[in-house]
Structure formats: structure tokens, C-alpha cells
Coordinates of C-alpha atoms and ligand atoms in Angstrom, one line a residue:
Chain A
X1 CA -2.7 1.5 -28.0
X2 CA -2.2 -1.1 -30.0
X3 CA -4.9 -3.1 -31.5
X4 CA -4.0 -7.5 -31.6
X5 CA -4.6 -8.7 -35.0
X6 CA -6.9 -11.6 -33.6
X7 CA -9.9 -8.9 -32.4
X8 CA -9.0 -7.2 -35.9
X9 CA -9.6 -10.2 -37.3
X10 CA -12.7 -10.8 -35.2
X11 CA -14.1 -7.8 -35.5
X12 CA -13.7 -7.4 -39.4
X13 CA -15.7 -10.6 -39.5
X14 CA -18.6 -9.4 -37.4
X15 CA -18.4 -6.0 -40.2
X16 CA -18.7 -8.5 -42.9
X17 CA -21.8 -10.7 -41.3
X18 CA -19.5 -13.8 -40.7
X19 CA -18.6 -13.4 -37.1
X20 CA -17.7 -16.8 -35.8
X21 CA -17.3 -17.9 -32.0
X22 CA -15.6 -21.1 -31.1
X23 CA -16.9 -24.1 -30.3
X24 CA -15.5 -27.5 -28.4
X25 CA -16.1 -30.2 -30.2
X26 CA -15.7 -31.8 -26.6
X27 CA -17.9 -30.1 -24.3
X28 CA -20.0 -28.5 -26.3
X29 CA -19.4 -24.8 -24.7
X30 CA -19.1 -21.8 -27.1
X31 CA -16.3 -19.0 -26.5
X32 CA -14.4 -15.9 -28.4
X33 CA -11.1 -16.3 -29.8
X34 CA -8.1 -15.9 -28.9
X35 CA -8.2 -19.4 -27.6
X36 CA -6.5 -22.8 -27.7
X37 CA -7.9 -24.5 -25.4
X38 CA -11.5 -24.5 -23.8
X39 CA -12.0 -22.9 -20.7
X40 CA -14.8 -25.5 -19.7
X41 CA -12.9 -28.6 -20.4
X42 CA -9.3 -28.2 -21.3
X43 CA -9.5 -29.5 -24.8
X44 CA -7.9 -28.3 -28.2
X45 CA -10.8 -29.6 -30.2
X46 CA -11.9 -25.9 -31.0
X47 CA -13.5 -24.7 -34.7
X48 CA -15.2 -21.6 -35.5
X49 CA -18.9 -21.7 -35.4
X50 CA -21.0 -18.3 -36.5
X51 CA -23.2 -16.5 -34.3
X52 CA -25.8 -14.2 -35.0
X53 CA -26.4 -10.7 -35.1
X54 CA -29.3 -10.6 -32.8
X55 CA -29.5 -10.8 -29.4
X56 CA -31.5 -9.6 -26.1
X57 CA -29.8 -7.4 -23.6
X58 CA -28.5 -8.8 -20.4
X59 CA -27.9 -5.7 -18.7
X60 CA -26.3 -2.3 -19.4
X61 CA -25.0 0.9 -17.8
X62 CA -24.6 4.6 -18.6
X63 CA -21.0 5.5 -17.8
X64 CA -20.5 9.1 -16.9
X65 CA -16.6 8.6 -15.6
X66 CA -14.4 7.2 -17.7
X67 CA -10.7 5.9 -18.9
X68 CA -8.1 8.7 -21.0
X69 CA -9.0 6.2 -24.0
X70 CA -12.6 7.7 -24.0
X71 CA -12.0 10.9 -22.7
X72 CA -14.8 13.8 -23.6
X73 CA -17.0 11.2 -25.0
X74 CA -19.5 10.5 -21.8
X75 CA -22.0 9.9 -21.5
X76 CA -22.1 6.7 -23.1
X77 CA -24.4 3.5 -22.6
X78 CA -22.1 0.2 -22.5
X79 CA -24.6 -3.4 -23.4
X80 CA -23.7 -6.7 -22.3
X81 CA -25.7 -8.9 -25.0
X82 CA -26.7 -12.3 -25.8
X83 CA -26.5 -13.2 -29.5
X84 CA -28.1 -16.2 -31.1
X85 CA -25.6 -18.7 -30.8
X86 CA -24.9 -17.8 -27.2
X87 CA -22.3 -15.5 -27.3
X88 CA -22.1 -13.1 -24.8
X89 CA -20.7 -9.7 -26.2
X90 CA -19.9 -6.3 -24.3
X91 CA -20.6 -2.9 -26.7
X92 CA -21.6 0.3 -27.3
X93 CA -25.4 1.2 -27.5
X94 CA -26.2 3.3 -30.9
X95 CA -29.2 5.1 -32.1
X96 CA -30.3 5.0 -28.1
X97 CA -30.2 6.0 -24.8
X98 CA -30.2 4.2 -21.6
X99 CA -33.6 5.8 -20.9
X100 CA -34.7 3.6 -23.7
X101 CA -33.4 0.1 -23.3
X102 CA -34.2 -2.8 -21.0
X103 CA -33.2 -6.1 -20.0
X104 CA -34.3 -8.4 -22.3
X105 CA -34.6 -5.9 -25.4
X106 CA -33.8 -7.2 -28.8
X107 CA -30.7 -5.8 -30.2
X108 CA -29.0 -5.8 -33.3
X109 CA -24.8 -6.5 -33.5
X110 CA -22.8 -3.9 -35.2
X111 CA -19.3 -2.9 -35.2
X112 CA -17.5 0.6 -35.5
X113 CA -13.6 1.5 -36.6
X114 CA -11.6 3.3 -34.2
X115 CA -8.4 6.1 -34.9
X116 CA -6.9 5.4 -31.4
X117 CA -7.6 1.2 -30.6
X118 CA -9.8 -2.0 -30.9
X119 CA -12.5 -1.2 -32.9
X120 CA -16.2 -0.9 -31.0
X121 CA -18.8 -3.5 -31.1
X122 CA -22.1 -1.8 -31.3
X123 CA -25.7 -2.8 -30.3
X124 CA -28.8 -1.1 -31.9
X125 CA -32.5 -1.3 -31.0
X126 CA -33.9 -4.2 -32.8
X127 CA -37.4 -5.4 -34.1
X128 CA -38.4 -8.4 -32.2
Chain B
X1 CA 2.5 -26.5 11.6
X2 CA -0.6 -24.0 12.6
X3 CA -0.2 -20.4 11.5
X4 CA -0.6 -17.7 14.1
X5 CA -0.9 -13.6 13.4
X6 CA 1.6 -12.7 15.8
X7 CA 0.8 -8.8 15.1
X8 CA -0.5 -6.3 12.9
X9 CA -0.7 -2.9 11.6
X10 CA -1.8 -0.5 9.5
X11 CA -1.4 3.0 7.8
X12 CA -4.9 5.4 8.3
X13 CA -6.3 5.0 4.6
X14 CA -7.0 8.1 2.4
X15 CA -5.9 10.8 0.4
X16 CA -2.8 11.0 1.0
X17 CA -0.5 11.5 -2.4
X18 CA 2.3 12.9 -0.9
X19 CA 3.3 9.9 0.3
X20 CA 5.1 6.8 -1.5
X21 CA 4.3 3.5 -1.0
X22 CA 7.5 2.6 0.8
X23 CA 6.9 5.2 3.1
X24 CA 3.1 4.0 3.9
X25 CA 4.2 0.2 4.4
X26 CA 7.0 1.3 6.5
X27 CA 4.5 3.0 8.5
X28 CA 2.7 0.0 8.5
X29 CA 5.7 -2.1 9.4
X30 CA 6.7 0.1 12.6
X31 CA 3.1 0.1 13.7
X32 CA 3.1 -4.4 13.5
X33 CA 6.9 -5.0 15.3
X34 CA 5.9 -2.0 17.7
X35 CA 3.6 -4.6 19.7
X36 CA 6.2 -7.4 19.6
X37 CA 9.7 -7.9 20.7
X38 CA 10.4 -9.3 17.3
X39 CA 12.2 -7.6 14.5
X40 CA 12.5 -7.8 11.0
X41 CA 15.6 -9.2 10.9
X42 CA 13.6 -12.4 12.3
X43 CA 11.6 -12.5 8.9
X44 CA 11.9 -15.6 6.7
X45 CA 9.9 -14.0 3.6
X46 CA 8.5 -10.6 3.1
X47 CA 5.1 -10.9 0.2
X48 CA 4.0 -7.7 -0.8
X49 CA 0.4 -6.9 -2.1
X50 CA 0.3 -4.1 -4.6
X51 CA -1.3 -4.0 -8.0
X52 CA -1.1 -0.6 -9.6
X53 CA 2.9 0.8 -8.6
X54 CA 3.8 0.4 -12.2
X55 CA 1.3 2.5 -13.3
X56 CA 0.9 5.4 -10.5
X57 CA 4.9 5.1 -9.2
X58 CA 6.9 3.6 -12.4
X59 CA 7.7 1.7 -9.7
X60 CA 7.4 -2.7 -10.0
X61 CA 9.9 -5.2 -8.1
X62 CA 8.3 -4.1 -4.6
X63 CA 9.2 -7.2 -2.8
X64 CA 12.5 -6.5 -2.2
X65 CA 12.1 -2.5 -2.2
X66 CA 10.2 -2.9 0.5
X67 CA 11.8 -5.1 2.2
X68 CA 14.8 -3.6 1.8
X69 CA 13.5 -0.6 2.9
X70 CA 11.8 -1.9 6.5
X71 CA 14.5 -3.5 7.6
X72 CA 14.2 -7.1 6.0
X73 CA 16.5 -7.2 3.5
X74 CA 17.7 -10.6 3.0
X75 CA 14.0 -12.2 3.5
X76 CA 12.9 -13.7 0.1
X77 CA 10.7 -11.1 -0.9
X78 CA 8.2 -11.0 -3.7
X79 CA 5.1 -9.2 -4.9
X80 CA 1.9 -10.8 -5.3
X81 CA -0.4 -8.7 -7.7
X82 CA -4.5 -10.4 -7.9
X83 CA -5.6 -7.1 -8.7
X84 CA -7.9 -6.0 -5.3
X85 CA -7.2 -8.7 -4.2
X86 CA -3.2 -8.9 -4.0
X87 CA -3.5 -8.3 -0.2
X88 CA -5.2 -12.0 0.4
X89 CA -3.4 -13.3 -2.0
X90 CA -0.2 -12.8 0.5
X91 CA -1.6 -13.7 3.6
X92 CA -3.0 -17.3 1.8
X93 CA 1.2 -17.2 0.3
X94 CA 2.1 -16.6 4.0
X95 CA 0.1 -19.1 6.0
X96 CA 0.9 -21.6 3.2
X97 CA 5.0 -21.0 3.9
X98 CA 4.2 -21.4 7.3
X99 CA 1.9 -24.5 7.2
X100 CA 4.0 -26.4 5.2
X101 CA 6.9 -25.8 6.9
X102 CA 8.9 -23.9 4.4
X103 CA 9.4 -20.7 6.8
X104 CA 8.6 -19.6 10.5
X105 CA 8.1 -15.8 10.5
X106 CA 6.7 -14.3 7.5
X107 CA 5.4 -10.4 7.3
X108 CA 2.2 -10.2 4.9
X109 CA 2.0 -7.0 3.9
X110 CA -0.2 -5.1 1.2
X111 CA 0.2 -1.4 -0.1
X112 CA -1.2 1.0 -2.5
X113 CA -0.7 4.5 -3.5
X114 CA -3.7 5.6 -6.3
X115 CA -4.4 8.9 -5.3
X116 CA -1.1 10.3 -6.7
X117 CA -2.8 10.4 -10.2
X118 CA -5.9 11.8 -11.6
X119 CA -9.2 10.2 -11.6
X120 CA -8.8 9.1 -15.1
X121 CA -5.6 7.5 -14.9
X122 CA -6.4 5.6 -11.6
X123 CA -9.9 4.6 -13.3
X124 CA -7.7 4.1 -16.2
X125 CA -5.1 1.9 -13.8
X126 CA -8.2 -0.3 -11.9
X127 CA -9.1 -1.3 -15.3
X128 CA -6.1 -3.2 -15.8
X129 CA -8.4 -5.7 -13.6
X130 CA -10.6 -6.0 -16.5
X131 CA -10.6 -7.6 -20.4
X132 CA -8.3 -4.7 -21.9
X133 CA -10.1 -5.7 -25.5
X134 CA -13.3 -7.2 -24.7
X135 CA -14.3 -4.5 -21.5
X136 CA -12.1 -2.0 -21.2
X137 CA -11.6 -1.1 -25.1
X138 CA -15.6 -1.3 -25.2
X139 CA -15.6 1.6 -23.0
X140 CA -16.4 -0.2 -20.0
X141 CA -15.0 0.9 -16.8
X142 CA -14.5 -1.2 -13.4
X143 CA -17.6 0.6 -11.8
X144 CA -19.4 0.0 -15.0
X145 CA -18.7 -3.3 -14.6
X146 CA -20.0 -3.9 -10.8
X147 CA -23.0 -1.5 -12.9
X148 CA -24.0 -4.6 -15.0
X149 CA -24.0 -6.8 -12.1
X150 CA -26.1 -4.4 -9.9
X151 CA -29.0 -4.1 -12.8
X152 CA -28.8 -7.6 -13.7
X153 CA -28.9 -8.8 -10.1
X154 CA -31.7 -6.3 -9.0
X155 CA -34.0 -7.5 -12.5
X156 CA -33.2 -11.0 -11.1
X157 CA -34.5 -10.6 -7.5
X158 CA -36.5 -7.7 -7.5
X159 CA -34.5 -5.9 -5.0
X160 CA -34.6 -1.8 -5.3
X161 CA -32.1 0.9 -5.5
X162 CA -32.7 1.7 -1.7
X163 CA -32.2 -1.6 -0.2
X164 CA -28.8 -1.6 -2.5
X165 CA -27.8 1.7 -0.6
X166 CA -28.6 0.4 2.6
X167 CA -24.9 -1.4 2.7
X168 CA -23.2 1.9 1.9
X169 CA -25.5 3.7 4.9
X170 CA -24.5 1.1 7.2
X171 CA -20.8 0.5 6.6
X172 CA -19.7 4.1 6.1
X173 CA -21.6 4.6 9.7
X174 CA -19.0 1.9 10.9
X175 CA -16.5 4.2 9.8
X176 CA -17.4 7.2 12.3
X177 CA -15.3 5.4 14.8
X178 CA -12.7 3.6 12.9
X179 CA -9.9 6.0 13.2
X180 CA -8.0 4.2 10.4
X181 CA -11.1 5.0 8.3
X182 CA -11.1 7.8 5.0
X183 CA -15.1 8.4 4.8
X184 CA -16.7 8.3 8.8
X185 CA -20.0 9.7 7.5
X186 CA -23.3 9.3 8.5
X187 CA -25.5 9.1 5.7
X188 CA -29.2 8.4 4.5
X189 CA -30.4 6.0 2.0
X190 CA -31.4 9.7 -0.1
X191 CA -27.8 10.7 0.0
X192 CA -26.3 7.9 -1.7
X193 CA -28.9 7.9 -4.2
X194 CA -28.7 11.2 -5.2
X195 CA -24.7 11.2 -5.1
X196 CA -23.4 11.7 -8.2
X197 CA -23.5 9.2 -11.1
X198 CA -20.8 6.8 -12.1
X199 CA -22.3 4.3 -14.1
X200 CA -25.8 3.8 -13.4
X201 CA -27.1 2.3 -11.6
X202 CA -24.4 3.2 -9.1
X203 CA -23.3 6.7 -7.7
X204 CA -20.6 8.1 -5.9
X205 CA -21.7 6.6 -2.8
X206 CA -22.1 3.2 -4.1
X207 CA -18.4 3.0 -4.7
X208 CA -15.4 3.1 -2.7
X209 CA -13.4 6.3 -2.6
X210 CA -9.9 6.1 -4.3
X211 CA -7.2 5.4 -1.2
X212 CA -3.7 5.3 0.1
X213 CA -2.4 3.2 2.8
X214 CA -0.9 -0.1 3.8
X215 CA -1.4 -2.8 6.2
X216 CA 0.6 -6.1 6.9
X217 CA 0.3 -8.6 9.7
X218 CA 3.1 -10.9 10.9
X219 CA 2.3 -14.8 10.2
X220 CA 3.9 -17.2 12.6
X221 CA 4.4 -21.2 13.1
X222 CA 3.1 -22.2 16.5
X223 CA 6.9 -23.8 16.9
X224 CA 8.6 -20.2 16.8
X225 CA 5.6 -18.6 18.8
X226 CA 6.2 -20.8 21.6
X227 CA 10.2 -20.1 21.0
X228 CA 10.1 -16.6 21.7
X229 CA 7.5 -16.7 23.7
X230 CA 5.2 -14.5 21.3
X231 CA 1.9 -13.8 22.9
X232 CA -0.2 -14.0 19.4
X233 CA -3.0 -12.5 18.6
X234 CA -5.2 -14.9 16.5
X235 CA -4.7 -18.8 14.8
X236 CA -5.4 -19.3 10.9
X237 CA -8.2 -21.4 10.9
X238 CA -8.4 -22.0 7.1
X239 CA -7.8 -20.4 3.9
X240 CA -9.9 -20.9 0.5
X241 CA -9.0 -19.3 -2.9
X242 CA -10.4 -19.5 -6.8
X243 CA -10.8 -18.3 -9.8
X244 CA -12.8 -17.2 -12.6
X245 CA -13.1 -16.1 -15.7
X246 CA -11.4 -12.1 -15.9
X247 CA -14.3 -11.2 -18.2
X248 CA -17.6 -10.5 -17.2
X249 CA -19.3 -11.5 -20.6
X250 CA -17.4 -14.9 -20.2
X251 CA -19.2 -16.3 -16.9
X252 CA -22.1 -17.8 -17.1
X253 CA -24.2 -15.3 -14.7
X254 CA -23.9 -11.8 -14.6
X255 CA -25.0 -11.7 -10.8
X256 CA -22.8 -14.1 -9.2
X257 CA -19.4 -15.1 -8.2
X258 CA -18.7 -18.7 -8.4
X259 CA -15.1 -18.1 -7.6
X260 CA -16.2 -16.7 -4.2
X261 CA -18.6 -19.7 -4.0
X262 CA -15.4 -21.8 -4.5
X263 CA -13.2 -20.1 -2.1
X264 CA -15.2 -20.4 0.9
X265 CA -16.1 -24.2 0.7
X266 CA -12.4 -24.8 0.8
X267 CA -11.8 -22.4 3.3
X268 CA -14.7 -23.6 5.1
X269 CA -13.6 -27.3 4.8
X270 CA -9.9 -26.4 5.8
X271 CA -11.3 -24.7 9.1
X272 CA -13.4 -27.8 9.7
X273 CA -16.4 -24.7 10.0
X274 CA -19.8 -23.8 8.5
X275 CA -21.1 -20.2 7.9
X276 CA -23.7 -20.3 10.4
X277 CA -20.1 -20.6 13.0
X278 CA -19.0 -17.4 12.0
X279 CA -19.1 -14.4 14.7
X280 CA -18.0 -11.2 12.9
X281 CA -16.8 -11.0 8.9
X282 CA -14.9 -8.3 6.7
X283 CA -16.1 -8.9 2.7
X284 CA -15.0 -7.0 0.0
X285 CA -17.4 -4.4 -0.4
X286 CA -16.1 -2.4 -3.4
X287 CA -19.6 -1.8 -4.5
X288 CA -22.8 -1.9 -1.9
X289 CA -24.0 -4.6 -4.9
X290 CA -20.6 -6.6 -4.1
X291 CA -21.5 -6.8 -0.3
X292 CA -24.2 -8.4 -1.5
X293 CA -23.0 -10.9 -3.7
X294 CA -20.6 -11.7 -1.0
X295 CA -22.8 -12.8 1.8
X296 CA -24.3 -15.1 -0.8
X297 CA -21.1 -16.9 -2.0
X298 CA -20.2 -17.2 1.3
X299 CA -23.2 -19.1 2.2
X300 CA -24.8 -16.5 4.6
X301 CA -27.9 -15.8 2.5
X302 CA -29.4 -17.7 -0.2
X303 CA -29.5 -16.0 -3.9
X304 CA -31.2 -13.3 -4.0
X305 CA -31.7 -13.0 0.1
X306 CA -28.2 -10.6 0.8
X307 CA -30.1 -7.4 0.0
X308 CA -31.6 -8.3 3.6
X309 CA -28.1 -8.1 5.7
X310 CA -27.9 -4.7 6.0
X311 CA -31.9 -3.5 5.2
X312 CA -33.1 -5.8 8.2
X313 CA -30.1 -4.9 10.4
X314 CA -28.8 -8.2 10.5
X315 CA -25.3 -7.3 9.0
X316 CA -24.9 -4.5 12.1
X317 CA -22.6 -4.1 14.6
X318 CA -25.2 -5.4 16.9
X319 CA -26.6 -7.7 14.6
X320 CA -26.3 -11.4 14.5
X321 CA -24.2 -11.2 11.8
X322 CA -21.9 -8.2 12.0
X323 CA -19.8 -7.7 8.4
X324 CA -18.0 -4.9 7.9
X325 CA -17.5 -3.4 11.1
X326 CA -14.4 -1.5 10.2
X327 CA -16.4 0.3 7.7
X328 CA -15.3 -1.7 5.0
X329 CA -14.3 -0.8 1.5
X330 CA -17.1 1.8 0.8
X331 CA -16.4 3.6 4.4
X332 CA -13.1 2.5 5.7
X333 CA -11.1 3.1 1.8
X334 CA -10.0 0.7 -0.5
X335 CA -5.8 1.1 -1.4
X336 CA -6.2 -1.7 -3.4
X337 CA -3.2 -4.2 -2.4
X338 CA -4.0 -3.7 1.1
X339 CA -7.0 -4.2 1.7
X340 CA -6.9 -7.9 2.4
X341 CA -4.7 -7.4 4.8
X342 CA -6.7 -4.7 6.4
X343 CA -9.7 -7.1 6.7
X344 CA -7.2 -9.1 8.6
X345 CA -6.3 -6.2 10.5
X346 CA -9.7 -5.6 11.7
X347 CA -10.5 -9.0 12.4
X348 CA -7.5 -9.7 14.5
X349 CA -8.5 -6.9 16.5
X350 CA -12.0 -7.9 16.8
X351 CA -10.6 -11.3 18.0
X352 CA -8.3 -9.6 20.5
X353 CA -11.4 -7.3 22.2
X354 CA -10.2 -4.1 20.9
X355 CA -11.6 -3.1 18.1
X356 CA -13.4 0.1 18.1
X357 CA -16.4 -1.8 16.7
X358 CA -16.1 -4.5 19.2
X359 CA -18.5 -7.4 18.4
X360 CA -19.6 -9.5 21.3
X361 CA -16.9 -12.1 22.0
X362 CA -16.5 -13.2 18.7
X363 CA -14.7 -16.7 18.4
X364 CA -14.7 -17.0 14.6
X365 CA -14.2 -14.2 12.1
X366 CA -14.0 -14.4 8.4
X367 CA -12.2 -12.2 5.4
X368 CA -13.3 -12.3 2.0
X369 CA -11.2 -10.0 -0.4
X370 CA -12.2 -10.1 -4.5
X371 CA -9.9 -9.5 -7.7
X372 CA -11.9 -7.4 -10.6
X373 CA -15.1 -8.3 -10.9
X374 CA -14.5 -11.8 -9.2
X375 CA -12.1 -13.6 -11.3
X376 CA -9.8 -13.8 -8.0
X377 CA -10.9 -14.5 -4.9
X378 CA -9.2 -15.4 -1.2
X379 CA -11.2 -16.3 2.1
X380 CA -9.7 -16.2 5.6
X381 CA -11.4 -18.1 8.1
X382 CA -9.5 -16.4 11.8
X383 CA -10.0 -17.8 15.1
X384 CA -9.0 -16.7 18.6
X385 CA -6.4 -18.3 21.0
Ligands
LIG401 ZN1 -14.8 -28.0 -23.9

């Protein structure tokens, strides 16, 4: 598949510590690119903003049957995190199991290449 | 102009890949003008629920195809694709030609073939209802996604595992006498929780089985009714549809489904209704956790309360609120651009007295039919005549 050269973009900035979100300068709500307008209000007053790379889990779930895209790599644990800033992300878990996370768990934002699409956004165990 | 469901029918839904989808909604079709002395040729439009025929059939541009191929051929025909919820998506299309005026007789239809590819591709194919960069190429499948609602919504309320289960217990036990229904099976609370794993929390019997079939129901104007004479079966009370967010990390709450919530105050406005007026509902029960969810957006249950439908018996057949009586998504199948015209199905026939579930002389029933993980949403609000 083919990988869109905005989550490239997005996801080489997270590998080099500068992810950035995007915030209205109207409402005040944070959301991930692509975007030109905001979802919340309708205006075009969006800039980047950074976000951090720690977060708590919101939930998470082992998936044992999957797409082609991920085929022979099951089981996997997928994390839906929030990150200091407020962005919401969806990842891989690393360096874990689902026997060892929990809701609320601190996590730590990574990111991982891939040959055959997007590349991964990762979650590890954090300190508190 | 009030919209009437003149008649309906449906396909059995299953396994069946042998068979196309322009076979299964011509099944369908015969089965609907088979109760009416109507035929196609009297069609003004012809909308056509289907979401995955590109990717199982190679096969798009199924509103004229279809109607082409039942007999309907020069009715302006389109397909309608919400994702699971295509199927209400035509019947709101169809009662919204008819209200305004803008046609008379107009078949809403809904068909899916999925089981003609392997499990990966079709689990490959219901993603499409998801992110494709931010879920799917995460590695997050559509029942991992209902997964990260059912953990997050159980951490929220408290509510276990079992009492999660109890929804697929009581809807595939609806099933048993639903002929049209893929999975009549009586089951125990220990059976679905030791089915196998998908994406935990949720196992096989969590989910809804992969299905064929098709359904439609013919939408009239009381004017043309009254015309030919038509004896119909049920009015269109109201209709109600929203949206959301596609991505699950981009709504504010992991365990709810504001679009739903949306949906069924119009629809409940429209109908002039409340939820405590409705006698007998059909949600969309992809997941038991999505039952759930549903009886709170629709207003039966306050947050965190659903759980309670089906533990406490209250969502039975004999309860006070029946839901699901065909067996629902979990017992009765899921071919995913159908199956909001199979709720309607159902309902028409509770409404009628002869549905093999029959409710006690229901006066109002209600369908509520979800696309993804509740990004798209339609509710039906049904009365009798
Ligand atoms: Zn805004």
C-alpha cells in the first residue's frame, strides 16, 4: 500500500521528538493532521502545536485475527493512548504484553518503520 | 406525504458463497412483490445498500445492476454505501423520496455477499469502515475496535465479562426460531466466554458471524397506497440519522456513541415519540458491547445501566422491552448492507402479528442500524396501521 506523505511527515516528526498536533486558534480543540479545517468548529485557523511523548492508556486489546497487511504477526496488543497535550493516538504495545498493561498505565510514544505501509506508532511501559 | 412499507422480504442469512449478490436480492425482491399485486415496473427509484461488492465481487455500480436485474430497470437506481449501515441509509433515502414528494413507490433494498472470501480479506474488507492510516495501518481490526470500547466501557461502569455475554446468550436464543436466522443456538454465558479469542476482551461469540443475504422492503406514499388499493403493512413514524468522527481515537469518549445519541432525538422528535413509547426494537448488535451502547443512545438506559437489558431479562422476548427478537446481528447474521433493512424486516412483521417472536401487540417498533464504530448512524421509528 501506499503510505501518504502527510503521516510520513507526521510520523518522522514523532521519530525526531517534534511531533506536533493541531490546534484551533478558534475553539481551542487539538486534532492530527491532515486537516484544514476543525472538526469542532469549522474554522481554518489551525497551527501546529507539539505534544508529548507520555501518555496513560485508555484502553487496549490483544488481536489474535487479523488483516493480510499483518498477516503471521498475531498476537499483537493494539493501545489507544492519551499524550500530554491531549492527543489521542492508536499503536502498537512494545517491550509488553496485554497481561501487563492497564487502563491508566503511563506509556511512553515511539514510532517504528515499516517495508510494506504507514509506519507503526508504538507505546512502551513508562515510569510514572 | 406519509410513507408506508407496503411489503417486505428477505433472503435466509448465512454462508452461502455460491451465490452473488444479484442473485440474493432478487431472491429478496420475489419474496417483497410476492405479497403484493404490485410489480417492479411500478418502482420510481431502486436504492441499494451494499458496502463491500468492490472488494469481495469486483463488482461497484449496483444500483442499476440490480435493478436491472429484478425487473426495475428504468427506476433511478443508486447505491448507498455507510458501511453497516448502508441498509438504513436507504430506507431514510426512501421515506425521504416519498415524504417529500419526489417519488411514490420506492424498493429499499440492502445486500451483501462476504463470505465468498477468506476470513482475512473480509476482515481485511470491514476495515474499510475504519481510519485506513490511523486504525487499520496500526494493526487495529474492526473487532479490535468494538475491543477498545468493551474494556473501556466495562473499566467505566464496572460491568463484567458475563453480564457482556448475556446479550449474545439472549439474542442467539432468538434465533432458534427465526428461520431467516444463520446461528439458532442456545448458549451459556461459559460458552461465549470461552469461544475463541478475537481481540480481547471479545471472543467468537461476542461477534457476529460473517453473512450473505439481502433484504428490501417497498416504501410507499399514502396517495398511491390508497390508489391501488395496497393493504400496507406498517407507517414510517420518523427517521433520525448522524454522524461522527470515523476514528475511534478522534471522539471524545471511547464508550459512547454520540451519533446514535443524535439520531434518535431526531427520529424521536420526527415521530412526535419518547423511548419509554416504544413496544419492540431491533439495534445493531454487531458486538454484545454494541447492544449495549445502543440502548443507552437511544435513551432506554442511562450510561452505564444497558448491561442490565438483557442480565435482568428486560430486553426478552417477554420482557418489557423486547430488542432483538429476530436474533439480531450476533444470532440472526450480519450481511452488512442489509441488515438495516432486515431490522425493518423484522419489525414490520412484528407490527403485522406474524413474527415468529411475536411481541405482545406492539404499536411502536424502532430500528437502529450503526456504520463502523459509530461514525454513521440511522434510526427508524415504525408504527402500525
Ligand atoms: Zn475549532
Amino acid at each position: 500500500m501506499t503510505v501518504p506523505a502527510w503521516f510520513e511527515r507526521f510520523t518522522d516528526a514523532i521519530a525526531a521528538g517534534d511531533q506536533r498536533a493541531l490546534g484551533c486558534e478558534a475553539c481551542g480543540e487539538t486534532t492530527l493532521p491532515p486537516r484544514q479545517f476543525c472538526p469542532a468548529c469549522g474554522s481554518t485557523a489551525l497551527t501546529p502545536r507539539p505534544f508529548g511523548d507520555r501518555g496513560t492508556v485508555l484502553s487496549f486489546t490483544e488481536i489474535s485475527v487479523t488483516i493480510p497487511r499483518f498477516h503471521g504477526e498475531t498476537p499483537y496488543t493494539v493501545v489507544v493512548a492519551e499524550l500530554d497535550g491531549g492527543v489521542v493516538l492508536t499503536g502498537q504495545l512494545r517491550d509488553a504484553t496485554a497481561d501487563d498493561v492497564a487502563i491508566g498505565d503511563p506509556v511512553a510514544l515511539g514510532v517504528e518503520a515499516r517495508d510494506d505501509g504507514p509506519a507503526l506508532v508504538t507505546f512502551q511501559p513508562a515510569e510514572e | 406525504m406519509t410513507a408506508h412499507v407496503a411489503s417486505v422480504g428477505s433472503t435466509a442469512y448465512g454462508r452461502q458463497p455460491e451465490r452473488s449478490s444479484r442473485e440474493l436480492f432478487a431472491e429478496a425482491v420475489a419474496a417483497a412483490f410476492d405479497d403484493t399485486d404490485l410489480t417492479p415496473t411500478d418502482l420510481d427509484a431502486v436504492s441499494v445498500g451494499n458496502f463491500m461488492g468492490e472488494l469481495i465481487e469486483d463488482q461497484g455500480h449496483m444500483g442499476p445492476l440490480l435493478a436491472e436485474h429484478v425487473g426495475a430497470r428504468e427506476a433511478a437506481s443508486v447505491r448507498l454505501e455507510s458501511a453497516c449501515a448502508s441498509g438504513g441509509a436507504t430506507v431514510r433515502q426512501a421515506v425521504s423520496a416519498v415524504e417529500s414528494g419526489a417519488a411514490d413507490a420506492v424498493l429499499a433494498g440492502g445486500v451483501e455477499q462476504m463470505s465468498a472470501a477468506d476470513l482475512e480479506h473480509v476482515t481485511d474488507a470491514l476495515a474499510n469502515a475504519a481510519d485506513d492510516v490511523y486504525e487499520n495501518g496500526q494493526g487495529l481490526t474492526f473487532p479490535g475496535i468494538y475491543a477498545l470500547m468493551s474494556r473501556r466501557y466495562a473499566h467505566e461502569f464496572d460491568v463484567t465479562r458475563e453480564q457482556l455475554a448475556a446479550v449474545s446468550v439472549k439474542n442467539h436464543a432468538n434465533a432458534v426460531d427465526n428461520p431467516l436466522a444463520q446461528l439458532p443456538k442456545e448458549l451459556t454465558v461459559e460458552e461465549v466466554l470461552d469461544s475463541k479469542p478475537i481481540a480481547t476482551p471479545l471472543t467468537r461469540y461476542d461477534a457476529c458471524p460473517i453473512s450473505d443475504g439481502a433484504s428490501v422492503a417497498v416504501v410507499v406514499s399514502d396517495g398511491f397506497a390508497a390508489a391501488n388499493d395496497l393493504d400496507v403493512s406498517a407507517t414510517i413514524r420518523g427517521t433520525g440519522q448522524s454522524s461522527d468522527a470515523v476514528a475511534l481515537q478522534d471522539r471524545p469518549s471511547l464508550s459512547r456513541t454520540p451519533a446514535a445519541e443524535r439520531a434518535a432525538r431526531a427520529a424521536y422528535a420526527d415521530a412526535e415519540i419518547g423511548p419509554d413509547d416504544v413496544d419492540v426494537a431491533e439495534v445493531h448488535d454487531c458486538f454484545t458491547i454494541a447492544e449495549v451502547l445502543a440502548l443507552e443512545s437511544l435513551g432506554f438506559y442511562d450510561r452505564g445501566e444497558g448491561a442490565r437489558g438483557a442480565v435482568e431479562g428486560e430486553t426478552a422476548v417477554d420482557g418489557r422491552l423486547p430488542v432483538n427478537t429476530s436474533g439480531g446481528l450476533l444470532g440472526k447474521g450480519h450481511p452488512v448492507g442489509a441488515t438495516g433493512v432486515g431490522q425493518l424486516v423484522e419489525l414490520t412483521k412484528q407490527l403485522d402479528g406474524r413474527h415468529p417472536n411475536q411481541v405482545a401487540d406492539p404499536s411502536i417498533a424502532l430500528a437502529h442500524n450503526v456504520g463502523g464504530s459509530g461514525a454513521s448512524t440511522t434510526v427508524t421509528v415504525l408504527g402500525g396501521v
